[in-house]
Amino acid sequence: MPVSKEALSSAKEMIDALILEKNCGPIMVRVGWHDSGTFDKNVSGAWPSAGGAVGSIRFDPEITHGANAGLINAIKLLEPIKEANPDVSYADIFQMASARSIELAGGPRIDMKYGRIDSNGPENCSKEGNLPDAEPGSNGMYAGHLRKVFYRMGLNDEEIVALSGAHTFGRAYKNRSGGSSWTENFLIFDNSYYKVIPDESADPELLKLSTDKVVFMDDGFRPFAEKFRDSQDAFFESYAKAHKKLSELGSNFDPSEGISM
Ligand code: HEM
């Protein structure tokens, strides 16, 4: 039986309260993205073997993949919400927490749908290595790496550049990737990422991964990065569409058309 709108609304209320109380929006965006970003459009086996937004990140071994370091904390924060709303799938809770975090931080409204079915065991976890690496290979490899990873998910150059802008929000942690944020106001979702990345006089403490810098260096990416720098509306429009697409990769909905709220 499909999940009810009442159950989804109850989960949403709890998610909103959690995000506002703990200021934990960025890690929620990351957990949603790392659940869905494993998707491989070339896998033709039965669902959920192609990965994607199926809730498999909650299982060992996927949660212990190097790219997922720290994300167990997001899952722990969401666990009471799943307990209070057992009919809402983990896959929906992860994607709802991500989308609500962006909306509550001033970002665009995302036209989400729900009703995702969960993958139900560790045997359905995605293999390690499907998520992007911040420092892949030697100089000049970055655009190729991003294209390899995101094209495998079925996403294009505009979507790569728009989704990279999620780094306007949140930060990297000292014990892992640095200990600084990409932007000054890292709890606000706006287009400042595209202003800071190409700015050589920006505060040197701010983080710029090689995969961030390449959005202004690669000829295919740069026109989008410049457009998003010059217009927050253009960024929000592309971001909201790309995020929705990302949130539905590999998902199996009940009912098949999903549930809008
Ligand atoms: C383009 C390739 C990407 C690479 C190489 C990358 C890499 C990283 C790294 C290394 C961190 C720091 C993690 C830590 O120290 O805990 C991070 C954080 C983050 N990433 Fe990405 N990322 C990419 C794309 C994305 C996308 C597509 C999204 C969402 C749509 C996203 C959302 C975030 C957020 C919100 C954080 C901050 C998390 C927090 O503050 O807890 N990233 N990313």
mmCIF file of C-alpha atoms and ligand atoms in Angstrom:
data_model
loop_
_atom_site.group_PDB
_atom_site.id
_atom_site.type_symbol
_atom_site.label_atom_id
_atom_site.label_comp_id
_atom_site.label_asym_id
_atom_site.label_seq_id
_atom_site.Cartn_x
_atom_site.Cartn_y
_atom_site.Cartn_z
ATOM 1 C CA MET A 1 0.000 0.000 0.000
ATOM 2 C CA PRO A 2 1.392 3.463 -0.846
ATOM 3 C CA VAL A 3 2.550 5.654 2.025
ATOM 4 C CA SER A 4 -0.131 8.170 3.080
ATOM 5 C CA LYS A 5 0.222 11.934 2.634
ATOM 6 C CA GLU A 6 -0.426 12.242 6.383
ATOM 7 C CA ALA A 7 2.616 10.091 7.176
ATOM 8 C CA LEU A 8 4.737 12.100 4.729
ATOM 9 C CA SER A 9 3.549 15.378 6.291
ATOM 10 C CA SER A 10 4.315 14.120 9.763
ATOM 11 C CA ALA A 11 7.849 13.134 8.667
ATOM 12 C CA LYS A 12 8.257 16.536 7.024
ATOM 13 C CA GLU A 13 7.281 18.377 10.212
ATOM 14 C CA MET A 14 9.810 16.380 12.216
ATOM 15 C CA ILE A 15 12.512 16.876 9.585
ATOM 16 C CA ASP A 16 11.945 20.644 9.541
ATOM 17 C CA ALA A 17 12.148 20.799 13.341
ATOM 18 C CA LEU A 18 15.360 18.750 13.377
ATOM 19 C CA ILE A 19 17.067 20.902 10.726
ATOM 20 C CA LEU A 20 16.138 24.135 12.487
ATOM 21 C CA GLU A 21 17.119 22.851 15.925
ATOM 22 C CA LYS A 22 20.465 21.321 14.972
ATOM 23 C CA ASN A 23 21.481 23.408 11.925
ATOM 24 C CA CYS A 24 22.255 20.096 10.276
ATOM 25 C CA GLY A 25 21.007 20.921 6.758
ATOM 26 C CA PRO A 26 24.328 20.439 4.929
ATOM 27 C CA ILE A 27 24.949 16.892 6.133
ATOM 28 C CA MET A 28 21.346 16.045 5.160
ATOM 29 C CA VAL A 29 21.970 17.286 1.623
ATOM 30 C CA ARG A 30 25.088 15.166 1.510
ATOM 31 C CA VAL A 31 23.390 11.984 2.730
ATOM 32 C CA GLY A 32 20.626 12.376 0.119
ATOM 33 C CA TRP A 33 23.171 12.949 -2.621
ATOM 34 C CA HIS A 34 25.383 10.024 -1.585
ATOM 35 C CA ASP A 35 22.381 7.662 -1.513
ATOM 36 C CA SER A 36 21.256 8.668 -5.020
ATOM 37 C CA GLY A 37 24.646 9.376 -6.622
ATOM 38 C CA THR A 38 25.635 5.704 -6.807
ATOM 39 C CA PHE A 39 23.213 5.215 -9.708
ATOM 40 C CA ASP A 40 24.553 3.527 -12.825
ATOM 41 C CA LYS A 41 22.287 3.878 -15.851
ATOM 42 C CA ASN A 42 24.205 1.130 -17.644
ATOM 43 C CA VAL A 43 23.216 -1.609 -15.194
ATOM 44 C CA SER A 44 20.287 -3.464 -16.678
ATOM 45 C CA GLY A 45 19.588 -5.922 -13.842
ATOM 46 C CA ALA A 46 16.422 -5.887 -11.749
ATOM 47 C CA TRP A 47 15.778 -2.995 -9.343
ATOM 48 C CA PRO A 48 17.634 -2.033 -7.113
ATOM 49 C CA SER A 49 20.845 -3.359 -8.689
ATOM 50 C CA ALA A 50 21.578 -0.070 -10.496
ATOM 51 C CA GLY A 51 21.814 1.788 -7.151
ATOM 52 C CA GLY A 52 20.415 5.288 -6.677
ATOM 53 C CA ALA A 53 17.924 6.754 -4.199
ATOM 54 C CA VAL A 54 16.863 3.440 -2.701
ATOM 55 C CA GLY A 55 17.948 3.889 0.921
ATOM 56 C CA SER A 56 20.887 1.484 0.616
ATOM 57 C CA ILE A 57 23.315 3.969 2.197
ATOM 58 C CA ARG A 58 21.957 2.951 5.626
ATOM 59 C CA PHE A 59 23.565 -0.477 5.359
ATOM 60 C CA ASP A 60 27.060 -1.639 5.995
ATOM 61 C CA PRO A 61 29.117 -1.926 3.706
ATOM 62 C CA GLU A 62 27.837 1.179 1.847
ATOM 63 C CA ILE A 63 27.847 3.504 4.864
ATOM 64 C CA THR A 64 31.495 2.588 5.556
ATOM 65 C CA HIS A 65 32.676 3.477 2.032
ATOM 66 C CA GLY A 66 35.377 6.154 2.242
ATOM 67 C CA ALA A 67 33.169 8.722 0.450
ATOM 68 C CA ASN A 68 30.507 8.301 3.141
ATOM 69 C CA ALA A 69 32.731 9.118 6.141
ATOM 70 C CA GLY A 70 30.677 10.972 8.744
ATOM 71 C CA LEU A 71 27.299 10.310 7.125
ATOM 72 C CA ILE A 72 26.333 7.770 9.786
ATOM 73 C CA ASN A 73 25.687 10.834 11.963
ATOM 74 C CA ALA A 74 22.992 12.040 9.568
ATOM 75 C CA ILE A 75 21.347 8.627 9.554
ATOM 76 C CA LYS A 76 21.370 8.531 13.374
ATOM 77 C CA LEU A 77 19.712 11.947 13.525
ATOM 78 C CA LEU A 78 16.982 10.742 11.147
ATOM 79 C CA GLU A 79 16.369 7.397 12.875
ATOM 80 C CA PRO A 80 13.752 8.731 15.388
ATOM 81 C CA ILE A 81 11.831 10.204 12.442
ATOM 82 C CA LYS A 82 11.762 6.807 10.748
ATOM 83 C CA GLU A 83 10.670 5.190 14.031
ATOM 84 C CA ALA A 84 7.812 7.676 14.450
ATOM 85 C CA ASN A 85 6.774 7.259 10.794
ATOM 86 C CA PRO A 86 7.514 3.628 9.931
ATOM 87 C CA ASP A 87 5.535 3.743 6.674
ATOM 88 C CA VAL A 88 7.797 6.410 5.210
ATOM 89 C CA SER A 89 10.782 4.734 3.557
ATOM 90 C CA TYR A 90 14.367 5.585 4.455
ATOM 91 C CA ALA A 91 14.899 6.529 0.811
ATOM 92 C CA ASP A 92 12.111 9.132 1.100
ATOM 93 C CA ILE A 93 13.371 10.382 4.475
ATOM 94 C CA PHE A 94 16.904 10.922 3.099
ATOM 95 C CA GLN A 95 15.619 12.759 0.018
ATOM 96 C CA MET A 96 13.066 14.776 1.968
ATOM 97 C CA ALA A 97 15.667 15.849 4.538
ATOM 98 C CA SER A 98 17.954 16.992 1.714
ATOM 99 C CA ALA A 99 15.301 18.955 -0.195
ATOM 100 C CA ARG A 100 13.862 20.564 2.955
ATOM 101 C CA SER A 101 17.357 21.617 4.064
ATOM 102 C CA ILE A 102 17.848 23.519 0.827
ATOM 103 C CA GLU A 103 14.411 25.117 0.964
ATOM 104 C CA LEU A 104 14.767 26.133 4.630
ATOM 105 C CA ALA A 105 18.200 27.662 3.949
ATOM 106 C CA GLY A 106 16.758 30.061 1.356
ATOM 107 C CA GLY A 107 17.286 27.887 -1.719
ATOM 108 C CA PRO A 108 14.761 27.114 -4.447
ATOM 109 C CA ARG A 109 11.590 25.096 -3.975
ATOM 110 C CA ILE A 110 12.211 21.592 -5.290
ATOM 111 C CA ASP A 111 9.320 19.792 -6.944
ATOM 112 C CA MET A 112 9.835 16.551 -5.050
ATOM 113 C CA LYS A 113 7.834 13.371 -5.222
ATOM 114 C CA TYR A 114 7.724 10.597 -2.645
ATOM 115 C CA GLY A 115 6.740 6.966 -2.259
ATOM 116 C CA ARG A 116 10.217 5.497 -2.830
ATOM 117 C CA ILE A 117 10.551 1.817 -1.974
ATOM 118 C CA ASP A 118 13.551 0.857 0.154
ATOM 119 C CA SER A 119 16.132 -1.672 -0.879
ATOM 120 C CA ASN A 120 16.010 -4.120 1.972
ATOM 121 C CA GLY A 121 19.408 -5.539 2.657
ATOM 122 C CA PRO A 122 23.163 -5.097 2.457
ATOM 123 C CA GLU A 123 23.272 -7.388 -0.581
ATOM 124 C CA ASN A 124 21.779 -4.487 -2.568
ATOM 125 C CA CYS A 125 24.450 -1.971 -1.565
ATOM 126 C CA SER A 126 26.277 -0.231 -4.390
ATOM 127 C CA LYS A 127 29.909 -1.026 -4.990
ATOM 128 C CA GLU A 128 32.487 1.411 -3.687
ATOM 129 C CA GLY A 129 33.849 4.045 -6.074
ATOM 130 C CA ASN A 130 30.724 5.350 -7.817
ATOM 131 C CA LEU A 131 30.824 8.778 -6.112
ATOM 132 C CA PRO A 132 33.193 11.513 -7.307
ATOM 133 C CA ASP A 133 36.650 12.026 -5.895
ATOM 134 C CA ALA A 134 37.687 15.609 -5.001
ATOM 135 C CA GLU A 135 41.276 15.211 -6.219
ATOM 136 C CA PRO A 136 41.162 12.617 -8.997
ATOM 137 C CA GLY A 137 44.410 11.851 -10.783
ATOM 138 C CA SER A 138 46.785 14.513 -11.952
ATOM 139 C CA ASN A 139 46.121 18.048 -13.154
ATOM 140 C CA GLY A 140 43.695 18.261 -16.024
ATOM 141 C CA MET A 141 41.792 15.093 -15.140
ATOM 142 C CA TYR A 142 39.065 16.795 -13.158
ATOM 143 C CA ALA A 143 36.526 17.606 -15.850
ATOM 144 C CA GLY A 144 36.927 14.132 -17.338
ATOM 145 C CA HIS A 145 36.420 12.547 -13.932
ATOM 146 C CA LEU A 146 33.267 14.568 -13.224
ATOM 147 C CA ARG A 147 31.856 13.744 -16.657
ATOM 148 C CA LYS A 148 32.629 10.056 -16.240
ATOM 149 C CA VAL A 149 30.876 9.884 -12.874
ATOM 150 C CA PHE A 150 27.881 12.149 -13.585
ATOM 151 C CA TYR A 151 27.252 10.936 -17.161
ATOM 152 C CA ARG A 152 27.076 7.414 -15.686
ATOM 153 C CA MET A 153 24.167 8.723 -13.565
ATOM 154 C CA GLY A 154 22.564 10.185 -16.705
ATOM 155 C CA LEU A 155 23.326 13.825 -15.812
ATOM 156 C CA ASN A 156 24.727 16.453 -18.222
ATOM 157 C CA ASP A 157 27.184 19.387 -18.038
ATOM 158 C CA GLU A 158 24.583 21.944 -16.922
ATOM 159 C CA GLU A 159 23.435 19.579 -14.176
ATOM 160 C CA ILE A 160 27.033 18.914 -13.060
ATOM 161 C CA VAL A 161 27.709 22.646 -12.710
ATOM 162 C CA ALA A 162 24.368 23.352 -10.996
ATOM 163 C CA LEU A 163 24.728 20.502 -8.494
ATOM 164 C CA SER A 164 28.322 21.514 -7.723
ATOM 165 C CA GLY A 165 26.782 24.753 -6.424
ATOM 166 C CA ALA A 166 25.434 22.799 -3.437
ATOM 167 C CA HIS A 167 28.910 23.468 -2.005
ATOM 168 C CA THR A 168 27.670 26.976 -1.280
ATOM 169 C CA PHE A 169 26.191 25.152 1.716
ATOM 170 C CA GLY A 170 28.113 23.346 4.457
ATOM 171 C CA ARG A 171 31.764 22.590 4.880
ATOM 172 C CA ALA A 172 34.505 20.016 4.881
ATOM 173 C CA TYR A 173 35.705 18.554 8.166
ATOM 174 C CA LYS A 174 39.248 18.836 9.498
ATOM 175 C CA ASN A 175 39.828 15.141 9.931
ATOM 176 C CA ARG A 176 38.691 14.506 6.365
ATOM 177 C CA SER A 177 38.848 17.167 3.708
ATOM 178 C CA GLY A 178 40.029 20.415 5.179
ATOM 179 C CA GLY A 179 38.031 22.099 7.930
ATOM 180 C CA SER A 180 36.711 25.111 6.077
ATOM 181 C CA SER A 181 33.643 26.084 4.100
ATOM 182 C CA TRP A 182 33.402 27.105 0.453
ATOM 183 C CA THR A 183 31.563 30.349 1.278
ATOM 184 C CA GLU A 184 31.349 32.785 4.222
ATOM 185 C CA ASN A 185 27.681 32.179 4.985
ATOM 186 C CA PHE A 186 27.701 28.426 4.753
ATOM 187 C CA LEU A 187 24.251 27.928 6.261
ATOM 188 C CA ILE A 188 22.627 29.981 3.499
ATOM 189 C CA PHE A 189 21.832 28.467 0.112
ATOM 190 C CA ASP A 190 22.556 31.099 -2.548
ATOM 191 C CA ASN A 191 24.830 31.532 -5.586
ATOM 192 C CA SER A 192 27.896 32.778 -3.687
ATOM 193 C CA TYR A 193 29.822 29.574 -4.568
ATOM 194 C CA TYR A 194 30.090 30.797 -8.187
ATOM 195 C CA LYS A 195 31.366 34.192 -7.019
ATOM 196 C CA VAL A 196 34.041 32.820 -4.684
ATOM 197 C CA ILE A 197 35.442 30.006 -6.853
ATOM 198 C CA PRO A 198 36.846 32.208 -9.693
ATOM 199 C CA ASP A 199 37.809 35.073 -7.333
ATOM 200 C CA GLU A 200 41.565 34.949 -6.788
ATOM 201 C CA SER A 201 41.344 37.585 -4.060
ATOM 202 C CA ALA A 202 38.800 35.551 -2.053
ATOM 203 C CA ASP A 203 39.737 34.665 1.529
ATOM 204 C CA PRO A 204 42.404 31.935 1.137
ATOM 205 C CA GLU A 205 40.874 30.076 4.083
ATOM 206 C CA LEU A 206 37.820 29.258 1.963
ATOM 207 C CA LEU A 207 37.822 25.818 0.393
ATOM 208 C CA LYS A 208 38.240 25.226 -3.340
ATOM 209 C CA LEU A 209 38.519 21.588 -4.347
ATOM 210 C CA SER A 210 40.019 20.841 -7.768
ATOM 211 C CA THR A 211 36.594 19.621 -8.845
ATOM 212 C CA ASP A 212 35.142 23.012 -7.823
ATOM 213 C CA LYS A 213 37.749 25.074 -9.698
ATOM 214 C CA VAL A 214 37.197 23.101 -12.884
ATOM 215 C CA VAL A 215 33.643 24.416 -13.285
ATOM 216 C CA PHE A 216 35.257 27.720 -14.322
ATOM 217 C CA MET A 217 38.142 26.167 -16.258
ATOM 218 C CA ASP A 218 36.502 23.662 -18.579
ATOM 219 C CA ASP A 219 35.021 25.104 -21.795
ATOM 220 C CA GLY A 220 31.855 23.008 -21.506
ATOM 221 C CA PHE A 221 31.225 23.906 -17.849
ATOM 222 C CA ARG A 222 32.257 27.599 -17.806
ATOM 223 C CA PRO A 223 29.213 29.118 -19.596
ATOM 224 C CA PHE A 224 26.915 27.607 -16.962
ATOM 225 C CA ALA A 225 29.159 28.630 -14.047
ATOM 226 C CA GLU A 226 29.251 32.217 -15.374
ATOM 227 C CA LYS A 227 25.493 32.247 -15.872
ATOM 228 C CA PHE A 228 24.915 31.039 -12.287
ATOM 229 C CA ARG A 229 27.425 33.599 -10.955
ATOM 230 C CA ASP A 230 25.567 36.406 -12.729
ATOM 231 C CA SER A 231 22.036 35.296 -11.906
ATOM 232 C CA GLN A 232 20.864 33.585 -8.747
ATOM 233 C CA ASP A 233 17.474 33.031 -10.414
ATOM 234 C CA ALA A 234 19.135 31.105 -13.257
ATOM 235 C CA PHE A 235 21.094 29.043 -10.707
ATOM 236 C CA PHE A 236 17.989 28.270 -8.640
ATOM 237 C CA GLU A 237 16.012 27.246 -11.716
ATOM 238 C CA SER A 238 18.690 24.839 -12.964
ATOM 239 C CA TYR A 239 19.537 23.631 -9.466
ATOM 240 C CA ALA A 240 15.939 22.750 -8.572
ATOM 241 C CA LYS A 241 15.522 20.712 -11.779
ATOM 242 C CA ALA A 242 18.859 18.932 -11.401
ATOM 243 C CA HIS A 243 18.251 18.181 -7.719
ATOM 244 C CA LYS A 244 14.841 16.675 -8.463
ATOM 245 C CA LYS A 245 16.393 14.459 -11.133
ATOM 246 C CA LEU A 246 19.207 13.423 -8.773
ATOM 247 C CA SER A 247 16.685 12.606 -6.025
ATOM 248 C CA GLU A 248 14.821 10.179 -8.308
ATOM 249 C CA LEU A 249 17.769 8.247 -9.796
ATOM 250 C CA GLY A 250 17.164 4.519 -9.540
ATOM 251 C CA SER A 251 14.066 4.991 -7.371
ATOM 252 C CA ASN A 252 11.093 2.685 -7.573
ATOM 253 C CA PHE A 253 7.902 4.507 -6.526
ATOM 254 C CA ASP A 254 4.642 3.196 -5.112
ATOM 255 C CA PRO A 255 2.438 4.358 -6.798
ATOM 256 C CA SER A 256 4.649 4.367 -9.882
ATOM 257 C CA GLU A 257 4.046 8.063 -10.590
ATOM 258 C CA GLY A 258 5.083 8.999 -7.023
ATOM 259 C CA ILE A 259 3.276 11.211 -4.516
ATOM 260 C CA SER A 260 3.477 15.033 -4.635
ATOM 261 C CA MET A 261 2.868 16.949 -1.452
HETATM 262 C C1 HEM B 1 31.226 17.310 -7.981
HETATM 263 C C2 HEM B 1 31.804 16.363 -7.243
HETATM 264 C C3 HEM B 1 31.811 16.453 -5.727
HETATM 265 C C4 HEM B 1 32.886 16.242 -4.933
HETATM 266 C C5 HEM B 1 34.272 15.821 -5.381
HETATM 267 C C6 HEM B 1 32.466 16.508 -3.574
HETATM 268 C C7 HEM B 1 33.282 16.414 -2.462
HETATM 269 C C8 HEM B 1 32.943 16.822 -1.193
HETATM 270 C C9 HEM B 1 33.822 16.794 -0.051
HETATM 271 C C10 HEM B 1 35.262 16.283 -0.073
HETATM 272 C C11 HEM B 1 33.140 17.297 1.014
HETATM 273 C C12 HEM B 1 33.630 17.438 2.457
HETATM 274 C C13 HEM B 1 33.147 16.243 3.248
HETATM 275 C C14 HEM B 1 33.563 16.205 4.699
HETATM 276 O O1 HEM B 1 34.641 16.676 5.064
HETATM 277 O O2 HEM B 1 32.743 15.674 5.483
HETATM 278 C C15 HEM B 1 31.810 17.635 0.539
HETATM 279 C C16 HEM B 1 30.845 18.206 1.318
HETATM 280 C C17 HEM B 1 29.581 18.495 0.861
HETATM 281 N N1 HEM B 1 29.062 18.170 -0.375
HETATM 282 FE FE1 HEM B 1 30.103 17.582 -1.977
HETATM 283 N N2 HEM B 1 31.149 16.846 -3.584
HETATM 284 C C18 HEM B 1 30.693 16.821 -4.878
HETATM 285 C C19 HEM B 1 29.414 17.062 -5.315
HETATM 286 C C20 HEM B 1 28.356 17.375 -4.479
HETATM 287 C C21 HEM B 1 26.967 17.417 -4.893
HETATM 288 C C22 HEM B 1 26.459 17.042 -6.290
HETATM 289 C C23 HEM B 1 26.245 17.790 -3.794
HETATM 290 C C24 HEM B 1 24.762 17.971 -3.644
HETATM 291 C C25 HEM B 1 23.920 18.148 -4.635
HETATM 292 C C26 HEM B 1 27.193 17.994 -2.701
HETATM 293 C C27 HEM B 1 26.864 18.422 -1.441
HETATM 294 C C28 HEM B 1 27.753 18.580 -0.403
HETATM 295 C C29 HEM B 1 27.417 19.235 0.860
HETATM 296 C C30 HEM B 1 26.080 19.881 1.218
HETATM 297 C C31 HEM B 1 28.566 19.166 1.654
HETATM 298 C C32 HEM B 1 28.741 19.718 3.078
HETATM 299 C C33 HEM B 1 28.430 18.651 4.103
HETATM 300 C C34 HEM B 1 28.500 19.133 5.542
HETATM 301 O O3 HEM B 1 28.676 20.323 5.808
HETATM 302 O O4 HEM B 1 28.366 18.256 6.425
HETATM 303 N N3 HEM B 1 28.451 17.700 -3.151
HETATM 304 N N4 HEM B 1 31.723 17.335 -0.808
#
